[in-house]
Amino acid sequence: MVFVTKVLSGAFVVLGKRFKFLSSDGATATPVRMKDSRYQMNSQTKRGSVVPRGRWWRQCVVAGTTVVMVAVGGSAALAQPASTTPTPSPAPVTTTAPATSDVVPAPALTEDTADPCAVPTTATVTTTTTAPAPPCDPATTPVAPEPVGPETAAASESAPAPEQPPVAPAQDTVAPPAETVAPLPAELMPAAPAADQPIAPDDPELSSKTAEPDLDWRPTENPRSTIVPGQMRSDREEIPAPFTKEDADKAEMLEAQQRSTSGTSRMSLLATCQTYWPSPYSVCGDIRDKYNSLGGPASFLSFPTSGNIVNPGNTGERVTFLNGPIYWSAAGGAHPVVNSFLNRWGIHSYEAGWLKYPTTDEIVLPDGGRRQEFQDGAIYVAFQNAVGSAIRNGPLRDKYNSIGGLAPGGTLLGYPIQDQVGLPDGQGQMDRFQNGVI
């Protein structure tokens, strides 16, 4: 009510100011700077605005009514509630808490913008009115991953991964069962190397030494009679020079054949040959026994480089090794000849010369020198660096031995330094020694 009164008062004030009938403060109609209304009307007439009194009042009533209606209508519009129908509350929705605290759940979509193919997501959604979407195609519609809650994440971390069954490694070849072989008899096992090993001279031409002994050598355990790739001894151990893998595999097969238990008695096994891996050669008979007594591959001879070789004239046999040969004859037996002795024996044509076959190994003399006996003479080597000299069996050597030879306190002649030669007249022979001649 107060608002309507203020509006009407304002309207009359405006109209009064318009026609100069009211004062500026809205008081009751009182002429302003005029004595009566007639003069005001005359004044209005003089200004060219002739308004009859009755018409003026009607205009005032119409204007006031209009103002009242506008004011009342505006107030009613402002006071009108937006809707009298209560909005239904949405149904409660159970959601899973996002994995991280900084993700804000998206607001619910309205009916105009709802997508039947939509999948719940944590991304922000902007509501827009668009044309209806085409039918959902499950084959092409991407599916967003479901949000993982703290409990689900903890369960996935604590749950152990399923164990995969072990896969057996692929094998290129299947090893056949181990063959049954007889153990190597103790009689065929090489002995420990002898303490008085031959000494190689400083002069390379006087030495037959070309390789070191193999002190760790041992026979092959359960050797295979056929080559099985990846299962041979050569696949597990280093092969000493100068032998190859082919040599080593051949040696292992020979070992298996020689030690096979099928139809082989102990006596025949002892009478057969023997192979020393990785050398692909078999050593037989008395030469094998001599070789084993010296230490086999661990001896100064090292590994064999040949099998038994029959000497010219069928007088005996020999087997060559990396550091010298072993010769055998029925008269003298089996003995190695190496270094300076081999050199001097070779000068006299080996077993075909006048010295013939050896009958002893090297003999260490009291003063450190050495000698080796042969069928028809001997070779002496004064110390390790001296060139050997041969002396025949006969009167000269008998005389040399009768006066003491190289025995302690014996003859002062010393070592022979020249091979026995015939005298110029052809009637006798001479042998030169360190301190004289005979």
Coordinates of C-alpha atoms in Angstrom, one line a residue:
M1 CA 0.0 0.0 0.0
V2 CA 2.8 2.4 0.8
F3 CA 4.4 1.5 -2.5
V4 CA 1.2 2.5 -4.4
T5 CA 0.9 5.8 -2.6
K6 CA 4.4 6.7 -3.4
V7 CA 3.9 5.9 -7.1
L8 CA 0.7 8.1 -7.3
S9 CA 2.4 10.9 -5.5
G10 CA 5.2 10.8 -7.9
A11 CA 2.9 10.7 -10.9
F12 CA 1.0 13.9 -9.8
V13 CA 4.3 15.6 -9.1
V14 CA 5.4 14.9 -12.7
L15 CA 2.1 16.1 -14.1
G16 CA 2.1 19.1 -11.9
K17 CA 5.6 20.1 -13.0
R18 CA 4.5 19.5 -16.6
F19 CA 1.7 22.0 -16.4
K20 CA 3.1 24.2 -13.6
F21 CA 0.2 23.5 -11.3
L22 CA 2.1 21.9 -8.5
S23 CA 5.1 22.9 -6.6
S24 CA 8.4 21.0 -6.8
D25 CA 7.9 19.3 -3.5
G26 CA 4.4 17.8 -4.4
A27 CA 2.2 20.0 -2.2
T28 CA -1.5 20.7 -2.7
A29 CA -2.3 22.6 -5.9
T30 CA -1.0 26.0 -5.3
P31 CA -0.2 28.4 -8.1
V32 CA 3.5 28.9 -8.4
R33 CA 4.6 32.5 -9.0
M34 CA 1.0 33.2 -10.1
K35 CA -2.0 34.4 -8.1
D36 CA -4.7 32.1 -9.5
S37 CA -5.2 29.2 -11.8
R38 CA -6.8 31.1 -14.4
Y39 CA -3.7 33.1 -14.9
Q40 CA -1.9 29.9 -15.1
M41 CA -4.2 28.6 -17.7
N42 CA -3.9 31.9 -19.5
S43 CA -0.2 31.6 -19.2
Q44 CA -0.4 28.2 -20.7
T45 CA -2.6 29.5 -23.4
K46 CA -0.2 32.2 -24.2
R47 CA 2.6 29.6 -24.5
G48 CA 0.5 27.9 -27.1
S49 CA -0.9 24.9 -24.9
V50 CA -4.6 25.3 -24.6
V51 CA -5.9 22.5 -22.2
P52 CA -9.4 22.7 -20.8
R53 CA -9.7 21.9 -17.1
G54 CA -12.1 19.0 -17.5
R55 CA -9.8 17.3 -20.1
W56 CA -6.8 17.9 -17.9
W57 CA -8.4 16.0 -15.0
R58 CA -9.4 13.1 -17.2
Q59 CA -5.8 12.8 -18.3
C60 CA -4.6 12.9 -14.8
V61 CA -7.0 10.0 -13.8
V62 CA -6.0 7.9 -16.8
A63 CA -2.3 8.4 -16.1
G64 CA -2.7 7.7 -12.5
T65 CA -4.6 4.5 -13.2
T66 CA -2.1 3.4 -15.7
V67 CA 0.8 3.9 -13.2
V68 CA -1.1 2.0 -10.5
M69 CA -1.7 -0.9 -12.8
V70 CA 1.8 -1.1 -14.0
A71 CA 3.2 -0.9 -10.4
V72 CA 0.8 -3.4 -9.1
G73 CA 1.4 -5.8 -12.1
G74 CA 5.2 -5.5 -11.7
S75 CA 4.9 -6.2 -8.0
A76 CA 2.7 -9.2 -8.6
A77 CA 5.1 -10.5 -11.3
L78 CA 8.0 -10.2 -8.9
A79 CA 6.1 -12.0 -6.1
Q80 CA 4.8 -14.8 -8.5
P81 CA 6.6 -18.1 -7.7
A82 CA 8.5 -19.8 -10.6
S83 CA 6.6 -23.1 -10.3
T84 CA 4.0 -24.5 -8.0
T85 CA 4.7 -28.2 -9.0
P86 CA 7.3 -29.8 -6.7
T87 CA 10.4 -31.2 -8.6
P88 CA 10.8 -34.9 -8.0
S89 CA 14.0 -35.7 -6.2
P90 CA 16.3 -38.0 -8.2
A91 CA 16.7 -41.6 -7.1
P92 CA 19.7 -42.3 -5.0
V93 CA 22.6 -43.7 -7.0
T94 CA 25.4 -45.8 -5.5
T95 CA 28.7 -44.8 -7.0
T96 CA 32.2 -46.1 -6.4
A97 CA 34.8 -43.7 -5.0
P98 CA 37.4 -42.7 -7.6
A99 CA 40.9 -44.0 -7.3
T100 CA 42.3 -40.5 -6.6
S101 CA 40.9 -37.7 -4.5
D102 CA 41.2 -35.0 -7.1
V103 CA 38.7 -36.5 -9.6
V104 CA 35.2 -34.8 -9.5
P105 CA 32.2 -37.0 -10.5
A106 CA 30.2 -35.7 -13.5
P107 CA 26.7 -34.2 -13.0
A108 CA 23.7 -36.3 -14.0
L109 CA 22.6 -35.9 -17.6
T110 CA 19.1 -34.5 -18.4
E111 CA 16.6 -36.4 -20.5
D112 CA 17.3 -34.2 -23.5
T113 CA 21.0 -35.0 -23.5
A114 CA 21.0 -38.5 -22.1
D115 CA 23.0 -41.0 -24.3
P116 CA 21.8 -44.6 -24.2
C117 CA 25.3 -45.7 -25.1
A118 CA 27.1 -43.6 -22.5
V119 CA 29.3 -45.3 -19.9
P120 CA 29.9 -43.8 -16.4
T121 CA 33.1 -41.7 -16.4
T122 CA 34.8 -39.3 -14.1
A123 CA 35.4 -36.7 -16.8
T124 CA 33.5 -33.4 -16.7
V125 CA 30.4 -33.3 -19.0
T126 CA 29.0 -30.1 -20.6
T127 CA 25.2 -30.2 -21.1
T128 CA 24.2 -29.3 -24.6
T129 CA 21.0 -29.9 -26.7
T130 CA 21.9 -31.9 -29.8
A131 CA 20.1 -34.0 -32.4
P132 CA 19.2 -37.6 -31.4
A133 CA 22.2 -40.0 -31.5
P134 CA 22.1 -43.0 -33.8
P135 CA 21.5 -46.5 -32.3
C136 CA 24.3 -47.9 -30.2
D137 CA 26.7 -50.3 -31.9
P138 CA 28.4 -52.5 -29.3
A139 CA 31.0 -53.6 -31.8
T140 CA 32.3 -50.0 -32.4
T141 CA 31.4 -48.2 -29.2
P142 CA 34.5 -47.9 -26.9
V143 CA 34.0 -48.9 -23.3
A144 CA 35.6 -46.8 -20.7
P145 CA 37.4 -48.7 -17.9
E146 CA 35.5 -48.9 -14.6
P147 CA 36.8 -46.7 -11.8
V148 CA 38.9 -48.6 -9.4
G149 CA 38.2 -48.0 -5.7
P150 CA 40.7 -48.2 -2.9
E151 CA 39.5 -51.6 -1.8
T152 CA 39.7 -53.0 -5.4
A153 CA 43.2 -51.5 -5.9
A154 CA 44.4 -53.0 -2.7
A155 CA 43.0 -56.4 -3.6
S156 CA 44.6 -56.3 -7.0
E157 CA 48.0 -55.5 -5.4
S158 CA 47.8 -58.2 -2.8
A159 CA 46.5 -60.9 -5.0
P160 CA 49.4 -63.1 -6.2
A161 CA 49.8 -63.8 -9.9
P162 CA 49.0 -67.3 -10.9
E163 CA 52.1 -69.5 -11.2
Q164 CA 52.9 -70.8 -14.7
P165 CA 53.8 -74.4 -14.9
P166 CA 57.6 -74.9 -15.5
V167 CA 58.6 -75.5 -19.1
A168 CA 61.3 -78.1 -19.7
P169 CA 64.2 -76.7 -21.7
A170 CA 64.3 -77.9 -25.3
Q171 CA 67.1 -80.4 -26.1
D172 CA 68.5 -80.6 -29.5
T173 CA 69.7 -84.2 -29.0
V174 CA 68.7 -86.9 -26.5
A175 CA 71.7 -88.5 -25.0
P176 CA 71.6 -92.3 -25.2
P177 CA 72.1 -94.3 -22.0
A178 CA 75.7 -94.6 -20.9
E179 CA 77.4 -97.7 -22.2
T180 CA 78.7 -100.3 -19.9
V181 CA 82.5 -100.3 -20.0
A182 CA 85.0 -102.0 -17.8
P183 CA 87.0 -99.8 -15.4
L184 CA 90.6 -99.4 -16.3
P185 CA 92.6 -102.0 -14.5
A186 CA 95.2 -100.8 -12.0
E187 CA 97.9 -102.4 -14.2
L188 CA 97.1 -100.0 -17.0
M189 CA 97.0 -96.8 -14.9
P190 CA 100.1 -94.7 -15.6
A191 CA 102.5 -94.5 -12.7
A192 CA 103.7 -91.2 -11.1
P193 CA 106.5 -89.6 -13.2
A194 CA 110.0 -90.7 -12.2
A195 CA 112.2 -88.3 -10.3
D196 CA 115.2 -88.6 -12.6
Q197 CA 113.6 -87.1 -15.7
P198 CA 115.9 -86.5 -18.7
I199 CA 117.2 -83.0 -18.9
A200 CA 116.9 -81.1 -22.2
P201 CA 120.1 -79.4 -23.2
D202 CA 120.2 -75.6 -23.9
D203 CA 120.9 -76.2 -27.5
P204 CA 117.5 -76.7 -29.3
E205 CA 119.1 -79.0 -31.9
L206 CA 120.1 -81.5 -29.2
S207 CA 116.6 -81.6 -27.6
S208 CA 113.5 -83.4 -28.8
K209 CA 111.3 -81.6 -26.2
T210 CA 108.3 -79.9 -27.9
A211 CA 105.5 -80.1 -25.3
E212 CA 104.9 -80.0 -21.5
P213 CA 103.7 -83.1 -19.7
D214 CA 100.0 -83.2 -18.7
L215 CA 100.2 -83.8 -14.9
D216 CA 96.3 -83.8 -14.6
W217 CA 95.7 -86.4 -17.2
R218 CA 93.1 -89.2 -16.4
P219 CA 91.3 -91.8 -18.6
T220 CA 87.8 -91.1 -19.8
E221 CA 85.0 -92.2 -17.5
N222 CA 82.3 -94.1 -19.4
P223 CA 83.6 -93.2 -22.9
R224 CA 81.1 -93.3 -25.8
S225 CA 81.6 -95.6 -28.7
T226 CA 79.7 -93.2 -31.1
I227 CA 79.8 -89.5 -31.4
V228 CA 76.9 -87.8 -29.6
P229 CA 76.9 -84.0 -30.2
G230 CA 77.2 -82.1 -27.0
Q231 CA 77.8 -85.2 -24.9
M232 CA 81.4 -86.0 -25.7
R233 CA 84.4 -85.3 -23.4
S234 CA 85.7 -82.8 -25.9
D235 CA 82.5 -80.7 -25.2
R236 CA 83.3 -80.5 -21.5
E237 CA 87.1 -80.2 -21.3
E238 CA 89.8 -78.1 -22.9
I239 CA 91.7 -80.0 -25.6
P240 CA 95.5 -79.7 -25.3
A241 CA 97.6 -78.8 -28.3
P242 CA 98.3 -79.9 -31.0
F243 CA 95.1 -82.1 -31.0
T244 CA 91.7 -81.2 -32.4
K245 CA 88.2 -82.0 -31.4
E246 CA 88.1 -84.7 -34.1
D247 CA 91.2 -86.2 -32.6
A248 CA 89.6 -86.1 -29.1
D249 CA 86.3 -87.7 -30.2
K250 CA 88.1 -90.5 -32.1
A251 CA 90.2 -91.1 -29.0
E252 CA 87.1 -91.4 -26.8
M253 CA 85.5 -93.9 -29.2
L254 CA 88.7 -96.0 -29.2
E255 CA 88.7 -96.0 -25.4
A256 CA 85.2 -97.3 -25.4
Q257 CA 86.0 -100.1 -27.9
Q258 CA 89.1 -101.2 -26.0
R259 CA 87.3 -101.3 -22.6
S260 CA 84.1 -102.9 -23.8
T261 CA 83.0 -105.8 -21.5
S262 CA 81.3 -107.8 -24.3
G263 CA 83.3 -110.9 -24.9
T264 CA 86.5 -109.5 -23.5
S265 CA 88.3 -111.2 -20.7
R266 CA 90.7 -109.5 -18.3
M267 CA 93.7 -111.2 -19.8
S268 CA 92.8 -110.1 -23.3
L269 CA 92.2 -106.6 -22.1
L270 CA 95.7 -106.5 -20.6
A271 CA 97.1 -107.7 -23.9
T272 CA 95.3 -105.1 -26.1
C273 CA 96.3 -101.6 -26.9
Q274 CA 95.5 -98.4 -24.9
T275 CA 94.4 -95.0 -26.0
Y276 CA 95.3 -91.8 -24.1
W277 CA 92.7 -89.1 -24.7
P278 CA 92.8 -86.7 -26.7
S279 CA 95.5 -88.5 -28.7
P280 CA 93.8 -90.6 -31.4
Y281 CA 96.6 -93.2 -31.3
S282 CA 96.8 -96.6 -29.5
V283 CA 100.0 -97.7 -27.8
C284 CA 100.4 -101.5 -27.5
G285 CA 102.5 -104.2 -25.9
D286 CA 105.7 -103.6 -24.0
I287 CA 106.0 -100.0 -25.2
R288 CA 102.6 -99.3 -23.6
D289 CA 103.8 -100.9 -20.3
K290 CA 107.0 -98.8 -20.4
Y291 CA 105.1 -95.7 -21.2
N292 CA 102.7 -96.3 -18.2
S293 CA 105.6 -97.0 -15.9
L294 CA 107.1 -93.6 -16.7
G295 CA 103.8 -91.8 -16.0
G296 CA 102.0 -91.9 -19.3
P297 CA 100.9 -88.4 -20.5
A298 CA 102.3 -87.0 -17.2
S299 CA 105.8 -88.2 -18.0
F300 CA 108.5 -86.2 -19.9
L301 CA 107.3 -87.9 -23.1
S302 CA 103.9 -86.3 -23.1
F303 CA 101.2 -87.6 -25.5
P304 CA 101.7 -90.2 -28.2
T305 CA 101.9 -89.0 -31.8
S306 CA 101.8 -92.4 -33.5
G307 CA 100.8 -96.0 -32.8
N308 CA 103.2 -98.9 -32.9
I309 CA 105.5 -98.7 -35.9
V310 CA 107.5 -101.8 -37.1
N311 CA 111.1 -100.8 -37.7
P312 CA 113.0 -101.6 -40.9
G313 CA 114.0 -105.3 -41.2
N314 CA 111.3 -106.3 -38.7
T315 CA 113.9 -106.0 -36.0
G316 CA 111.7 -104.2 -33.5
E317 CA 109.0 -101.5 -32.9
R318 CA 108.8 -97.9 -31.9
V319 CA 106.1 -95.3 -30.9
T320 CA 106.8 -91.6 -31.2
F321 CA 105.7 -89.1 -28.5
L322 CA 105.7 -85.3 -28.4
N323 CA 109.1 -85.4 -26.6
G324 CA 110.8 -88.4 -28.1
P325 CA 110.3 -92.1 -29.0
I326 CA 110.3 -95.4 -27.2
Y327 CA 112.0 -98.3 -29.0
W328 CA 111.5 -101.9 -28.3
S329 CA 113.5 -105.0 -29.4
A330 CA 113.4 -108.6 -28.3
A331 CA 117.0 -108.3 -27.2
G332 CA 116.9 -105.0 -25.3
G333 CA 113.3 -104.4 -24.3
A334 CA 111.5 -101.0 -24.5
H335 CA 113.3 -97.8 -23.6
P336 CA 113.0 -94.1 -24.5
V337 CA 115.7 -92.2 -26.3
V338 CA 115.5 -88.4 -26.1
N339 CA 117.5 -85.2 -26.3
S340 CA 121.3 -85.5 -26.8
F341 CA 121.1 -89.3 -26.7
L342 CA 118.6 -89.3 -29.6
N343 CA 120.8 -86.8 -31.4
R344 CA 124.0 -88.8 -31.1
W345 CA 122.2 -92.1 -31.8
G346 CA 120.7 -90.6 -34.9
I347 CA 124.2 -89.7 -36.1
H348 CA 125.0 -93.4 -36.0
S349 CA 121.8 -94.3 -37.9
Y350 CA 119.7 -95.3 -34.9
E351 CA 119.0 -99.1 -34.5
A352 CA 120.5 -99.7 -38.0
G353 CA 123.9 -98.4 -36.9
W354 CA 126.6 -100.1 -34.9
L355 CA 125.0 -99.1 -31.6
K356 CA 121.8 -101.0 -32.4
Y357 CA 118.8 -100.9 -29.9
P358 CA 118.9 -99.3 -26.5
T359 CA 119.1 -101.7 -23.5
T360 CA 118.6 -99.2 -20.7
D361 CA 117.0 -95.9 -20.0
E362 CA 119.3 -92.9 -19.1
I363 CA 121.6 -93.6 -16.2
V364 CA 122.5 -90.7 -13.9
L365 CA 126.2 -90.7 -13.1
P366 CA 127.8 -89.6 -9.7
D367 CA 129.0 -86.3 -11.0
G368 CA 125.7 -85.4 -12.6
G369 CA 126.5 -86.6 -16.1
R370 CA 124.5 -89.4 -17.8
R371 CA 124.9 -92.4 -20.1
Q372 CA 122.6 -94.8 -21.9
E373 CA 123.5 -98.3 -22.9
F374 CA 122.9 -99.9 -26.3
Q375 CA 123.4 -103.4 -27.6
D376 CA 126.9 -102.6 -28.9
G377 CA 128.0 -99.6 -27.0
A378 CA 127.1 -96.6 -24.9
I379 CA 126.5 -92.9 -25.3
Y380 CA 127.9 -90.5 -22.6
V381 CA 126.7 -87.0 -22.0
A382 CA 128.9 -84.8 -19.9
F383 CA 126.4 -82.7 -17.9
Q384 CA 123.3 -81.4 -19.5
N385 CA 124.8 -79.1 -22.1
A386 CA 127.5 -81.3 -23.5
V387 CA 127.2 -83.1 -26.8
G388 CA 127.0 -86.8 -26.3
S389 CA 129.7 -89.1 -27.5
A390 CA 129.5 -92.8 -28.2
I391 CA 131.9 -95.5 -27.3
R392 CA 131.9 -99.1 -28.6
N393 CA 131.9 -102.2 -26.5
G394 CA 135.2 -103.9 -26.8
P395 CA 138.8 -103.6 -25.7
L396 CA 138.9 -99.8 -25.4
R397 CA 135.8 -99.6 -23.3
D398 CA 136.9 -102.5 -21.2
K399 CA 140.2 -100.7 -20.5
Y400 CA 138.3 -97.5 -19.7
N401 CA 136.1 -99.3 -17.2
S402 CA 139.0 -101.2 -15.7
I403 CA 140.8 -98.0 -14.7
G404 CA 137.6 -96.7 -13.1
G405 CA 135.8 -95.1 -15.9
L406 CA 133.6 -92.3 -14.4
A407 CA 133.3 -94.0 -11.0
P408 CA 134.2 -91.7 -8.0
G409 CA 137.9 -91.8 -7.5
G410 CA 138.4 -93.6 -10.8
T411 CA 140.2 -92.6 -13.9
L412 CA 141.1 -89.0 -14.7
L413 CA 140.3 -89.4 -18.3
G414 CA 136.8 -88.0 -17.9
Y415 CA 134.0 -88.3 -20.4
P416 CA 134.5 -89.4 -23.9
I417 CA 134.4 -86.5 -26.3
Q418 CA 135.0 -88.2 -29.6
D419 CA 133.4 -91.3 -31.0
Q420 CA 135.7 -94.3 -31.4
V421 CA 137.5 -94.1 -34.7
G422 CA 140.0 -96.4 -36.5
L423 CA 143.7 -95.6 -36.6
P424 CA 145.2 -94.5 -39.9
D425 CA 147.1 -97.7 -40.5
G426 CA 143.9 -99.6 -40.2
Q427 CA 145.4 -101.9 -37.5
G428 CA 143.7 -100.5 -34.5
Q429 CA 141.2 -98.0 -33.0
M430 CA 141.3 -94.9 -30.8
D431 CA 138.9 -93.2 -28.4
R432 CA 139.4 -89.6 -27.2
F433 CA 138.4 -88.5 -23.7
Q434 CA 138.4 -85.2 -21.9
N435 CA 141.9 -85.8 -20.4
G436 CA 143.5 -88.3 -22.7
V437 CA 143.0 -91.0 -25.2
I438 CA 142.8 -94.8 -25.2

